[in-house]
Coordinates of C-alpha atoms in Angstrom, one line a residue:
X1 CA -4.8 12.1 0.7
X2 CA -8.1 10.5 -0.1
X3 CA -10.8 11.7 -2.5
X4 CA -13.4 14.4 -1.7
X5 CA -15.2 14.3 1.6
X6 CA -18.3 12.1 1.0
X7 CA -16.5 9.8 -1.4
X8 CA -13.6 9.4 0.9
X9 CA -15.7 8.2 3.7
X10 CA -17.1 5.4 1.5
X11 CA -14.2 4.3 -0.6
X12 CA -12.6 1.8 1.7
X13 CA -15.6 -0.5 1.9
X14 CA -15.1 -4.0 0.6
X15 CA -17.1 -7.3 0.6
X16 CA -17.6 -9.1 3.8
X17 CA -17.4 -12.4 1.9
X18 CA -16.5 -16.0 2.5
X19 CA -15.1 -17.9 5.4
X20 CA -12.3 -20.4 5.7
X21 CA -13.3 -21.9 2.3
X22 CA -11.8 -20.5 -0.9
X23 CA -13.1 -17.1 -1.9
X24 CA -15.8 -17.0 -4.6
X25 CA -15.0 -14.4 -7.4
X26 CA -17.5 -11.7 -8.0
X27 CA -18.0 -8.2 -9.5
X28 CA -20.3 -5.4 -8.4
X29 CA -21.1 -1.9 -9.5
X30 CA -22.3 0.9 -7.2
X31 CA -23.7 4.4 -7.7
X32 CA -22.8 7.3 -5.4
X33 CA -25.4 9.8 -4.2
X34 CA -25.0 13.0 -2.3
X35 CA -28.0 14.3 -0.4
X36 CA -30.1 11.7 -2.4
X37 CA -29.0 13.3 -5.7
X38 CA -27.1 10.9 -8.1
X39 CA -23.6 11.9 -8.9
X40 CA -21.6 11.0 -12.1
X41 CA -19.3 8.9 -9.8
X42 CA -19.6 5.1 -10.2
X43 CA -17.7 2.5 -8.2
X44 CA -16.7 -1.0 -9.2
X45 CA -15.7 -3.8 -6.8
X46 CA -14.0 -7.0 -8.1
X47 CA -12.6 -10.0 -6.4
X48 CA -10.7 -12.7 -8.4
X49 CA -8.2 -15.5 -7.8
X50 CA -4.6 -15.0 -9.1
X51 CA -1.8 -17.4 -9.8
X52 CA -0.5 -19.2 -6.7
X53 CA -2.0 -21.2 -3.9
X54 CA -4.7 -19.3 -1.9
X55 CA -3.9 -16.0 -3.6
X56 CA -6.4 -13.3 -4.6
X57 CA -6.7 -9.8 -6.1
X58 CA -9.3 -7.2 -5.0
X59 CA -10.0 -4.0 -6.9
X60 CA -12.1 -1.1 -5.8
X61 CA -12.3 1.8 -8.3
X62 CA -14.4 5.0 -8.2
X63 CA -14.4 7.0 -11.4
X64 CA -16.0 9.9 -13.3
X65 CA -14.9 12.7 -15.5
X66 CA -14.0 14.5 -12.3
X67 CA -11.7 11.9 -10.7
X68 CA -10.4 8.4 -10.6
X69 CA -9.7 6.6 -7.3
X70 CA -8.2 3.1 -7.4
X71 CA -7.4 0.7 -4.6
X72 CA -6.0 -2.8 -5.1
X73 CA -4.9 -5.6 -2.8
X74 CA -3.0 -8.8 -3.5
X75 CA -3.3 -11.2 -0.6
X76 CA -3.5 -14.8 0.7
X77 CA -6.8 -15.7 2.3
X78 CA -5.0 -17.8 4.9
X79 CA -8.2 -19.5 6.3
X80 CA -10.0 -16.3 7.3
X81 CA -6.9 -14.4 8.4
X82 CA -5.8 -12.4 5.3
X83 CA -2.1 -11.8 4.7
X84 CA -1.5 -8.9 2.3
X85 CA 1.2 -9.2 -0.2
X86 CA 0.9 -5.8 -1.8
X87 CA -1.6 -2.8 -1.5
X88 CA -1.9 0.1 -3.8
X89 CA -3.9 3.3 -3.7
X90 CA -3.9 6.0 -6.4
X91 CA -6.0 9.1 -6.7
X92 CA -6.1 11.4 -9.8
X93 CA -8.4 14.4 -9.9
X94 CA -8.7 18.1 -9.4
X95 CA -5.2 18.6 -10.7
X96 CA -3.7 16.2 -8.1
X97 CA -2.0 12.8 -8.3
X98 CA -1.5 11.0 -5.0
X99 CA -0.5 7.4 -4.4
X100 CA 0.7 4.8 -1.9
X101 CA 2.3 1.5 -3.0
X102 CA 2.9 -0.8 0.0
X103 CA 4.7 -4.2 0.1
X104 CA 4.2 -6.4 3.1
X105 CA 6.9 -8.7 4.6
X106 CA 5.5 -11.2 7.1
X107 CA 8.9 -12.5 8.2
X108 CA 9.5 -9.2 10.2
X109 CA 6.5 -8.4 10.1
X110 CA 6.8 -5.0 8.4
X111 CA 6.0 -2.9 5.4
X112 CA 7.7 -0.7 2.8
X113 CA 5.7 2.1 1.4
X114 CA 6.5 4.3 -1.6
X115 CA 4.6 7.6 -2.1
X116 CA 5.1 11.0 -3.7
X117 CA 6.9 11.9 -0.4
X118 CA 9.5 9.1 -0.8
X119 CA 10.0 5.6 0.7
X120 CA 9.3 4.6 4.3
X121 CA 9.6 1.2 6.1
X122 CA 8.2 0.4 9.6
X123 CA 7.1 -2.6 11.7
X124 CA 3.5 -3.7 11.9
X125 CA 1.4 -6.0 14.2
X126 CA 1.0 -9.7 13.3
X127 CA -2.7 -9.1 12.7
X128 CA -2.4 -6.0 10.5
X129 CA -4.5 -5.9 7.3
X130 CA -4.7 -3.5 4.4
X131 CA -7.7 -1.2 3.8
X132 CA -9.4 -3.5 1.3
X133 CA -8.8 -7.0 2.7
X134 CA -9.7 -5.7 6.2
X135 CA -13.4 -6.3 5.9
X136 CA -12.9 -9.8 4.5
X137 CA -12.0 -10.9 8.1
X138 CA -15.3 -9.4 9.4
X139 CA -17.4 -12.1 7.7
X140 CA -15.8 -14.7 9.9
X141 CA -16.5 -12.6 13.0
X142 CA -20.1 -11.8 12.3
X143 CA -20.9 -15.3 11.0
X144 CA -19.7 -16.6 14.3
X145 CA -22.3 -14.6 16.1
X146 CA -20.2 -11.7 17.4
X147 CA -21.7 -8.2 17.1
X148 CA -18.5 -6.2 17.3
X149 CA -15.2 -6.3 15.2
X150 CA -11.9 -4.6 15.7
X151 CA -9.2 -4.4 13.1
X152 CA -5.8 -2.6 12.5
X153 CA -5.0 -1.6 8.9
X154 CA -1.9 -0.2 7.3
X155 CA -2.4 2.9 5.1
X156 CA 0.6 4.6 3.7
X157 CA 2.9 5.5 6.7
X158 CA 0.1 5.1 9.3
X159 CA -1.5 2.3 11.3
X160 CA -5.3 2.8 11.7
X161 CA -7.6 1.2 14.3
X162 CA -11.2 0.4 13.2
X163 CA -14.2 -0.6 15.4
X164 CA -17.4 -1.9 13.9
X165 CA -20.7 -2.7 15.7
X166 CA -23.9 -4.4 14.5
X167 CA -26.6 -1.8 15.4
X168 CA -29.7 -3.0 13.6
X169 CA -31.3 -5.4 11.0
X170 CA -33.2 -4.2 7.9
X171 CA -34.7 -5.8 4.8
X172 CA -33.8 -3.8 1.6
X173 CA -34.2 -4.1 -2.1
X174 CA -31.0 -5.2 -4.0
X175 CA -30.1 -6.4 -7.5
X176 CA -30.6 -9.9 -6.0
X177 CA -34.1 -9.1 -4.7
X178 CA -35.1 -8.3 -1.2
X179 CA -32.4 -9.3 1.3
X180 CA -32.2 -9.3 5.1
X181 CA -29.2 -7.2 6.1
X182 CA -27.2 -6.4 9.2
X183 CA -26.6 -2.6 9.7
X184 CA -23.0 -2.2 10.8
X185 CA -21.7 1.1 12.1
X186 CA -18.1 2.2 12.1
X187 CA -17.7 3.7 15.6
X188 CA -15.6 6.8 16.0
X189 CA -13.4 8.1 18.9
X190 CA -15.5 9.9 21.5
X191 CA -13.7 13.2 20.9
X192 CA -14.9 13.3 17.3
X193 CA -18.1 15.0 16.0
X194 CA -21.0 12.8 17.3
X195 CA -23.1 13.8 14.3
X196 CA -20.8 12.0 11.9
X197 CA -21.8 8.4 11.2
X198 CA -20.7 5.8 8.7
X199 CA -23.1 2.8 8.2
X200 CA -22.9 -0.4 6.1
X201 CA -25.7 -2.7 5.1
X202 CA -24.3 -6.3 4.7
X203 CA -26.2 -9.3 3.5
X204 CA -25.5 -12.6 5.3
X205 CA -27.1 -14.7 2.5
X206 CA -24.6 -13.3 0.0
X207 CA -21.5 -13.8 2.1
X208 CA -22.0 -10.6 4.0
X209 CA -21.6 -8.5 0.9
X210 CA -21.9 -4.7 1.3
X211 CA -25.1 -3.8 -0.6
X212 CA -25.4 -0.2 0.7
X213 CA -23.3 2.3 2.6
X214 CA -24.1 5.8 4.1
X215 CA -21.9 8.5 5.5
X216 CA -23.5 11.3 7.4
X217 CA -21.2 14.3 7.7
X218 CA -23.7 16.7 9.1
X219 CA -27.5 17.4 9.1
X220 CA -27.0 19.1 5.7
X221 CA -24.6 16.7 4.1
X222 CA -24.7 12.9 3.6
X223 CA -23.7 10.5 0.9
X224 CA -24.8 7.0 -0.1
X225 CA -23.2 4.2 -2.1
X226 CA -25.9 1.8 -3.5
X227 CA -25.3 -1.4 -5.4
X228 CA -26.8 -1.4 -8.9
X229 CA -25.3 -4.5 -10.5
X230 CA -23.9 -7.7 -9.2
X231 CA -22.3 -10.9 -10.7
X232 CA -21.3 -13.6 -8.3
X233 CA -22.7 -16.2 -5.9
X234 CA -26.5 -15.9 -5.5
X235 CA -28.3 -15.8 -2.1
X236 CA -28.0 -19.0 -0.2

């Protein structure tokens, strides 16, 4: 359902930004590399407030002449516990058009998802998130000193479990200058290929923003997503 292999492993990343305070708007642009070779695929990440109390819109879009992959979330920040209102994912490329449009109802709680396969409704846990706002919650976890983070997200007709662990620290060059970062790994189930790894470099001084990501599919295939432009709050 997602975009090609390397791109798909990186597309769901989002900013780990802001705590209980109102979210600060920003925009960032990333370039995608495969085996250190630049691809024509660029990615844009935007966070902005929308009409209504404590409401926000987040957009992540990867695009080139080959494909367009767009994910959007409308949510309430809810003091560090995001409550999604609507989530959309659409992919166009290689002669295919796939999509999920999901509305969240927190009175149940449950979701209704429309896709090319029809409409499906099902119950969700009280702490369920969408694939974009999911990592917003992580800032609160890591800022509190915890080194691990678990989350459940709704994607289409499925509930997904995610487990993230801080595995290292590294200083890297960014559009904001050199920044100290936490290296966060998405841990996989034990029965999956041990050679596959997905890593994120997040900068605490910029609201735990993702400045770099890497997915290692095998010894011969890996992809990176590297920030090239940024407009938003500067390092603290």
